mmCIF file of C-alpha atoms in Angstrom:
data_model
loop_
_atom_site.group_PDB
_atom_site.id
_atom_site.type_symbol
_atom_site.label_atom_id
_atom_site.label_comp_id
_atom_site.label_asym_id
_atom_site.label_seq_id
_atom_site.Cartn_x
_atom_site.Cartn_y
_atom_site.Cartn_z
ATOM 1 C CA UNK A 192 2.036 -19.081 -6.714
ATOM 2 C CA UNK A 193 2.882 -22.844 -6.438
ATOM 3 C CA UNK A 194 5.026 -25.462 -8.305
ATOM 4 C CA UNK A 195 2.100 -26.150 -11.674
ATOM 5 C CA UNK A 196 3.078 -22.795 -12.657
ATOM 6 C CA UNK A 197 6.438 -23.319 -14.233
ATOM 7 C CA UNK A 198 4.499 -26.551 -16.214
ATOM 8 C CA UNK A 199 2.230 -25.018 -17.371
ATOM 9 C CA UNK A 200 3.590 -21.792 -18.498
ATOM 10 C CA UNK A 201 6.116 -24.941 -20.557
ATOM 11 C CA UNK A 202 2.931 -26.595 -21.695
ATOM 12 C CA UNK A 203 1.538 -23.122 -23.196
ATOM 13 C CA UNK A 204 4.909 -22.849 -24.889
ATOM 14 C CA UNK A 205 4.870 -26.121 -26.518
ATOM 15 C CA UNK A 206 1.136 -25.758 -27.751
ATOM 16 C CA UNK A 207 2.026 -22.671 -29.513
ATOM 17 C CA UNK A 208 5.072 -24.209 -31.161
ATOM 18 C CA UNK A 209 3.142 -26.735 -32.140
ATOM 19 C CA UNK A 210 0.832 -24.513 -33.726
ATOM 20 C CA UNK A 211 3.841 -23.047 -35.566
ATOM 21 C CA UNK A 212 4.727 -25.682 -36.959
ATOM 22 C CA UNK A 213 1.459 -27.119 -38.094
ATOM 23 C CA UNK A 214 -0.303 -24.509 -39.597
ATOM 24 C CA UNK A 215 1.927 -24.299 -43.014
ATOM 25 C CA UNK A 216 0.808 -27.332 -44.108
ATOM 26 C CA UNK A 217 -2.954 -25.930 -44.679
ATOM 27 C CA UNK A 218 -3.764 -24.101 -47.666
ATOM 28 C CA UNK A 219 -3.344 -20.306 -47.794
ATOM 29 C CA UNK A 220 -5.923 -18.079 -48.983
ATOM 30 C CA UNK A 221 -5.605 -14.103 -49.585
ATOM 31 C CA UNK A 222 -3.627 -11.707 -52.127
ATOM 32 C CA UNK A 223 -0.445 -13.158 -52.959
ATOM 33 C CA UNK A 224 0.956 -9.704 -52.965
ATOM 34 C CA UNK A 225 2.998 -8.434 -50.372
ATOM 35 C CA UNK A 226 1.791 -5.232 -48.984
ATOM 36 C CA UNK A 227 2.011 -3.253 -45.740
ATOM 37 C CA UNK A 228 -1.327 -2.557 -43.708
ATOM 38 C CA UNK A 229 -2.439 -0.619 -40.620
ATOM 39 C CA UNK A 230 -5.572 -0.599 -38.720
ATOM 40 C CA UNK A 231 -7.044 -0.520 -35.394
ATOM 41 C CA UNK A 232 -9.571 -2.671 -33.139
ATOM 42 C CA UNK A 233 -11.327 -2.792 -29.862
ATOM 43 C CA UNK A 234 -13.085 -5.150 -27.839
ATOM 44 C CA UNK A 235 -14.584 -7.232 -24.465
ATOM 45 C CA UNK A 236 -11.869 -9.029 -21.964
ATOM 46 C CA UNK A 237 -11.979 -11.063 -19.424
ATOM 47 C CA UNK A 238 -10.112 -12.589 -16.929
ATOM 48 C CA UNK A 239 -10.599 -15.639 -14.313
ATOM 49 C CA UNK A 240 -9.974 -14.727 -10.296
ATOM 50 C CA UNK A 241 -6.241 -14.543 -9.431
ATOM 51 C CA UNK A 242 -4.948 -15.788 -6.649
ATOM 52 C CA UNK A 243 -2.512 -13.223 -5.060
ATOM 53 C CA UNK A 244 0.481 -13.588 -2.789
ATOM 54 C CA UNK A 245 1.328 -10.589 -0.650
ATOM 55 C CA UNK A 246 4.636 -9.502 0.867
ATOM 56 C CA UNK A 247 4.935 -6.751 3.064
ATOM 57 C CA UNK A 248 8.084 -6.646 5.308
ATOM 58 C CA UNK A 249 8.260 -9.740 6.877
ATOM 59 C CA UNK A 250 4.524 -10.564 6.558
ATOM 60 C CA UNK A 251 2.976 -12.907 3.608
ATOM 61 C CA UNK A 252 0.164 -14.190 2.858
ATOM 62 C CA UNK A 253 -2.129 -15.520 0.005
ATOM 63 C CA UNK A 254 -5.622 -13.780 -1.116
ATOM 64 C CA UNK A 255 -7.937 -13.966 -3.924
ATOM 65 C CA UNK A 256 -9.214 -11.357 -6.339
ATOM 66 C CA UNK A 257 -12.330 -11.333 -8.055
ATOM 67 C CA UNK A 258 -12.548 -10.005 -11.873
ATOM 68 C CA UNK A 259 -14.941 -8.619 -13.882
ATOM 69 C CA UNK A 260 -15.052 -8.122 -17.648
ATOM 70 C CA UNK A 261 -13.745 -5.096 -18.999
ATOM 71 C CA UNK A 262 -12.077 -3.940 -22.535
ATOM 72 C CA UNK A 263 -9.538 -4.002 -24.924
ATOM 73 C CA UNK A 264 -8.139 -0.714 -27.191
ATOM 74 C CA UNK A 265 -5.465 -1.431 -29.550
ATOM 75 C CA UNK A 266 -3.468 -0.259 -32.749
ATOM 76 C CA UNK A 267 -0.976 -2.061 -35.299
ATOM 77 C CA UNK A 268 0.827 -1.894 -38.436
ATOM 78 C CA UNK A 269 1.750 -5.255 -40.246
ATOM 79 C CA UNK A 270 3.337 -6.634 -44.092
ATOM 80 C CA UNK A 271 1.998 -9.369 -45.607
ATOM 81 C CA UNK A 272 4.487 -11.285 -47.587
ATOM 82 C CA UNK A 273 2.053 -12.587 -50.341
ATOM 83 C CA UNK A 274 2.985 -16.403 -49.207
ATOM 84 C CA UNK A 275 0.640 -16.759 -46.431
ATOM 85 C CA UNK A 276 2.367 -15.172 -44.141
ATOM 86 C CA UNK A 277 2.023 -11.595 -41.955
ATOM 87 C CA UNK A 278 4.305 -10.120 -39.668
ATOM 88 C CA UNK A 279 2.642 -7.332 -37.382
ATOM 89 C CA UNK A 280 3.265 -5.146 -34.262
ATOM 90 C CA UNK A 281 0.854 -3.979 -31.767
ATOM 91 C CA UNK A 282 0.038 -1.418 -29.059
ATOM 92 C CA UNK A 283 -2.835 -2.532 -26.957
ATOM 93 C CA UNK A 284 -4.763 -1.113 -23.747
ATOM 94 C CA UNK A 285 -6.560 -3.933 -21.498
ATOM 95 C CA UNK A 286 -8.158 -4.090 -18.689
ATOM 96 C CA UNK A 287 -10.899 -5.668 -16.334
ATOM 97 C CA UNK A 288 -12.620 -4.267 -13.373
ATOM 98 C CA UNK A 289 -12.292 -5.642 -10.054
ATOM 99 C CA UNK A 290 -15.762 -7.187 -8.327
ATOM 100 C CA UNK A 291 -15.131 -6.079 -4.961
ATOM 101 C CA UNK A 292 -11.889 -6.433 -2.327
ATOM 102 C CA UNK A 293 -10.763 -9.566 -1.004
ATOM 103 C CA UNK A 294 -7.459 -9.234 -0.544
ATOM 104 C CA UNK A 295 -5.130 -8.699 2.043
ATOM 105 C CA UNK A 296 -7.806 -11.249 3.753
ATOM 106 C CA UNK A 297 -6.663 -10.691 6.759
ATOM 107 C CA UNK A 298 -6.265 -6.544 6.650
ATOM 108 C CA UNK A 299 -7.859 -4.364 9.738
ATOM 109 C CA UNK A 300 -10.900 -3.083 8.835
ATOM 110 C CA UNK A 301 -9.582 0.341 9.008
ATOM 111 C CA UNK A 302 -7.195 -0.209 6.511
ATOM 112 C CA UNK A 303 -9.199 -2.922 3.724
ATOM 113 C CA UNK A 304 -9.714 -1.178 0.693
ATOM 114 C CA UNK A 305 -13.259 -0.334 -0.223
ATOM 115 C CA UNK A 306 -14.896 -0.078 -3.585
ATOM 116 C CA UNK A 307 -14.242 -1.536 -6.903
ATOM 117 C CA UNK A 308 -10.687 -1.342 -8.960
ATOM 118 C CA UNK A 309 -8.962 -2.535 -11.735
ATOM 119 C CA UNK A 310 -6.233 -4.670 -13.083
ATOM 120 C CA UNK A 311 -4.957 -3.792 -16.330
ATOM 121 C CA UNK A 312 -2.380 -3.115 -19.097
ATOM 122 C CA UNK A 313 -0.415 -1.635 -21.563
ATOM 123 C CA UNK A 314 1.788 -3.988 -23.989
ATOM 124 C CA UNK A 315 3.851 -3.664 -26.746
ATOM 125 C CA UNK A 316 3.381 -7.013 -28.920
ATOM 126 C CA UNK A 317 5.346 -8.647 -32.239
ATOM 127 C CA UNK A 318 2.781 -10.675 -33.652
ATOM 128 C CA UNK A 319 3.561 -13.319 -36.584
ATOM 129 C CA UNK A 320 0.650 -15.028 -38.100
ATOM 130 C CA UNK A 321 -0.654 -17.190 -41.065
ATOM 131 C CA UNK A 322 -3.564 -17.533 -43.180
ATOM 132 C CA UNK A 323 -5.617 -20.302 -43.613
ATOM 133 C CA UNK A 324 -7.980 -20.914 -46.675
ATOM 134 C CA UNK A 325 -10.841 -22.705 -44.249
ATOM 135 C CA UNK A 326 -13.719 -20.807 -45.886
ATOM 136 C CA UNK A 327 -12.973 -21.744 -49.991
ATOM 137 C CA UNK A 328 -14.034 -17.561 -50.456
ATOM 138 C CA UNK A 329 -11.744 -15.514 -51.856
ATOM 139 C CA UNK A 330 -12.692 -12.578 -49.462
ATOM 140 C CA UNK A 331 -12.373 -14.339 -46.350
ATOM 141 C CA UNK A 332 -9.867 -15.915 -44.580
ATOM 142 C CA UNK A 333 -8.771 -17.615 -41.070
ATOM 143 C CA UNK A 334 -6.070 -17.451 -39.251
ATOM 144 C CA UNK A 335 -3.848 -18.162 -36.445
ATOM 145 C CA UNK A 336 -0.834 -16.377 -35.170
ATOM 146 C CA UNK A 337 0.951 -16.327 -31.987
ATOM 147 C CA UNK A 338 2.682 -13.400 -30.305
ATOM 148 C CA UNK A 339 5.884 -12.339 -27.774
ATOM 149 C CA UNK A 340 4.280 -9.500 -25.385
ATOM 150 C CA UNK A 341 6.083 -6.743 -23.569
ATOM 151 C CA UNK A 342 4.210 -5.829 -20.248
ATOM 152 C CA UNK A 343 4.729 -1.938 -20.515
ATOM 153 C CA UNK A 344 3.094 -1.614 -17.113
ATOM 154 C CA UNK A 345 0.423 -4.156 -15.249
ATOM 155 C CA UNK A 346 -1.321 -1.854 -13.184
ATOM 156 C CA UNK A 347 -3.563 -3.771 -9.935
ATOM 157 C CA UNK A 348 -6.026 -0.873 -8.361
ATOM 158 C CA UNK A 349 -7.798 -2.672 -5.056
ATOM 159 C CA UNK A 350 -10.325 -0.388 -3.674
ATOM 160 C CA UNK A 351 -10.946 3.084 -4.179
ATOM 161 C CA UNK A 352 -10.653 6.165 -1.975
ATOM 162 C CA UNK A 353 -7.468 7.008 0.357
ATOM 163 C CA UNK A 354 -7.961 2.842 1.395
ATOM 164 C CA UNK A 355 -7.138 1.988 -1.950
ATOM 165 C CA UNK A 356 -4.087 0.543 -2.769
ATOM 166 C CA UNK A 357 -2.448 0.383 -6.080
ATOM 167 C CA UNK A 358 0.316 -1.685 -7.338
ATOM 168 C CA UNK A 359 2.468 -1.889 -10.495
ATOM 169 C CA UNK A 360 4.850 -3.190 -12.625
ATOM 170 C CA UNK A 361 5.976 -4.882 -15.659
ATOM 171 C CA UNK A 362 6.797 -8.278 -17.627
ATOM 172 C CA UNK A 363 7.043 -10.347 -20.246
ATOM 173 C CA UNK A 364 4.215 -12.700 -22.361
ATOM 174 C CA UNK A 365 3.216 -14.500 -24.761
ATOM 175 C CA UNK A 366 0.150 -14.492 -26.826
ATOM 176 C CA UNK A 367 -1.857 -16.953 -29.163
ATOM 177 C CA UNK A 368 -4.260 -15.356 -32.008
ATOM 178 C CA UNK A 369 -7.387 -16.819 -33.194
ATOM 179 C CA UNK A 370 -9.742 -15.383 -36.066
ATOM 180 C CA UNK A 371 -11.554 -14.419 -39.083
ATOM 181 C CA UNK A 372 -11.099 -11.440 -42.135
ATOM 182 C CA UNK A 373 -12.468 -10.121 -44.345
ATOM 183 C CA UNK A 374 -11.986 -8.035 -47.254
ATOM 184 C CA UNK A 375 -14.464 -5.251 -48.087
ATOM 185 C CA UNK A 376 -12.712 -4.138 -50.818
ATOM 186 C CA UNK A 377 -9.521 -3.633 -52.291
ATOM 187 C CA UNK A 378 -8.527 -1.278 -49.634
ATOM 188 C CA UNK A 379 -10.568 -2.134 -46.371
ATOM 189 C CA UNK A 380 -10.754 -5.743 -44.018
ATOM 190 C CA UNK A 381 -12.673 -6.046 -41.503
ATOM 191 C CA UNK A 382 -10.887 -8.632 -38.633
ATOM 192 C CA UNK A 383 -12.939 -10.581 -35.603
ATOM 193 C CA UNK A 384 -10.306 -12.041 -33.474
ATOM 194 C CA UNK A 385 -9.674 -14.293 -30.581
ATOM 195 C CA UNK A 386 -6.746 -14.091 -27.999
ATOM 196 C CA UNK A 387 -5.114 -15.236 -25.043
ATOM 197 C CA UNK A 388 -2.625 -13.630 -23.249
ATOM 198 C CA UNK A 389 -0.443 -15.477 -20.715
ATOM 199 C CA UNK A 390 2.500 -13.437 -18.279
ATOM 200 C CA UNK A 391 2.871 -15.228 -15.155
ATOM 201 C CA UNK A 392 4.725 -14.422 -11.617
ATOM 202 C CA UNK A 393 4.940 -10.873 -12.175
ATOM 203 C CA UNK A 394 5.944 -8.517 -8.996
ATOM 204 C CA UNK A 395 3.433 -5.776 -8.736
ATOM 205 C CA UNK A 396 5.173 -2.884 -6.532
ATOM 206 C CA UNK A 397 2.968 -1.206 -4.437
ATOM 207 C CA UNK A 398 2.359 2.923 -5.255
ATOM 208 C CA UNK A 399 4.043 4.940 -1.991
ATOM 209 C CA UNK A 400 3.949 1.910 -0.191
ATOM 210 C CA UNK A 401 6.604 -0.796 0.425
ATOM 211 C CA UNK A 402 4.422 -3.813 -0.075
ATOM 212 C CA UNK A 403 4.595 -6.330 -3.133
ATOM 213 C CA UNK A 404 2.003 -8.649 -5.083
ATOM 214 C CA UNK A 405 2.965 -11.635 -7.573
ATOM 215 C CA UNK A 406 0.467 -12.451 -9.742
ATOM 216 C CA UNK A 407 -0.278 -13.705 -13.330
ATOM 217 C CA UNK A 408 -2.153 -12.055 -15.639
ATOM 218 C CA UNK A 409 -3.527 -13.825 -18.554
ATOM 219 C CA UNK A 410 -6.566 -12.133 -20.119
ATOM 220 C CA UNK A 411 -8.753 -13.500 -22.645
ATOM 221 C CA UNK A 412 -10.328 -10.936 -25.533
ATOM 222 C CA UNK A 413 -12.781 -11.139 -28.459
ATOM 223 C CA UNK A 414 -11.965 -8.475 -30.482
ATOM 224 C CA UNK A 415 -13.425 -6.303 -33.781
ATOM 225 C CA UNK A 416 -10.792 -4.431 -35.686
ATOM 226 C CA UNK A 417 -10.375 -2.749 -39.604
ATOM 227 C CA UNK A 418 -7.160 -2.543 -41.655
ATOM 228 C CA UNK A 419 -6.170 -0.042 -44.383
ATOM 229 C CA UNK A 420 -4.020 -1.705 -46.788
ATOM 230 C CA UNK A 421 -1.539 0.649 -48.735
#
């Protein structure tokens, strides 16, 4: 970790609030009825390489860990006000699969993990979002929406086999929502999205072990989802 994280975890914050208070300015588009709606979505994530710092005892040090892509599984149940805006909450699944171990750098070779792992996560999110008439259709619509995220678990799996090592924990986030939808009919939407997740300097306890990791964790996902409205 080093000092540009508190900045720009503050610069994230501001973008999004400015976001917030841009968007209702631009023409809505969608039913002006309010009605509730549930649906579901999945998707591709990925990640950039984190940079890891390790604690164990009286030892520290830094390594990096390579990411792959991986995927997102998720569920939610939402109102629509009729005036633009929707208010929804979220369970999602993410994760992405490790390229290969490179961290602790420095680790014996008896004891580096082997293998390929995973770092993912489980989240409980309160999304509020707003739709934009961008299209001039009346059966689709943009929108943007941004999102407070509770980090259920973060779950880091380096290596496989008994020289794995896994590490866990939880957190706090914050999310920004790009995308598209699309009514199919008076009951059915299909949604493509677009979001970013951002939790920084969480501590990542290792499983029956006394070591720690802080890392961030801030996923990007393209996603495909359908709503039922009711």
């Amino acid at each position: 970790m080093n000092n540009a994280k508190p900045l720009q975890s503050a610069s994230f914050a501001l973008l999004l609030a400015g976001v917030a208070v841009a968007v209702p300015g631009l023409a809505r588009a969608g039913s002006t009825e309010a009605h509730w709606y549930a649906g579901a979505m999945g998707g591709f994530a990925s990640q950039s390489d984190q940079s890891l710092a390790f604690t164990s005892g009286a030892n520290r040090e830094n390594g990096n860990l390579p990411l792959d892509t991986g995927s997102l599984l998720g569920a939610r149940i939402g109102r629509s006000f009729g005036n633009g805006w929707r208010l929804e909450g979220e369970f999602a699944y993410q994760g992405m699969d490790t390229k290969g171990p490179e961290f602790p750098p420095r680790a014996p070779p008896s004891q580096a993990p082997v293998g390929s792992g995973d770092y993912a996560s489980t989240a409980f999110a309160l999304n509020a979002l707003y739709d934009l008439n961008l299209t001039g259709s009346d059966k689709a619509e943009t929108y943007v929406g941004l999102g407070v995220v509770r980090l259920t678990e973060v779950d880091l799996d380096i290596g496989s086999g008994s020289a794995g090592r896994n590490y866990s924990g939880s957190g706090n986030g914050l999310q920004a929502l790009f995308g598209a939808r699309y009514s199919l009919d008076d009951a059915w939407t299909l949604d493509v999205g677009l979001r970013y997740l951002r939790a920084t300097d969480l501590s990542l306890d290792q499983e029956n072990g006394a070591s720690r990791i802080r890392a961030d964790y801030t996923p990007w996902a393209v996603t495909i989802g359908i709503d039922r409205r009711f």
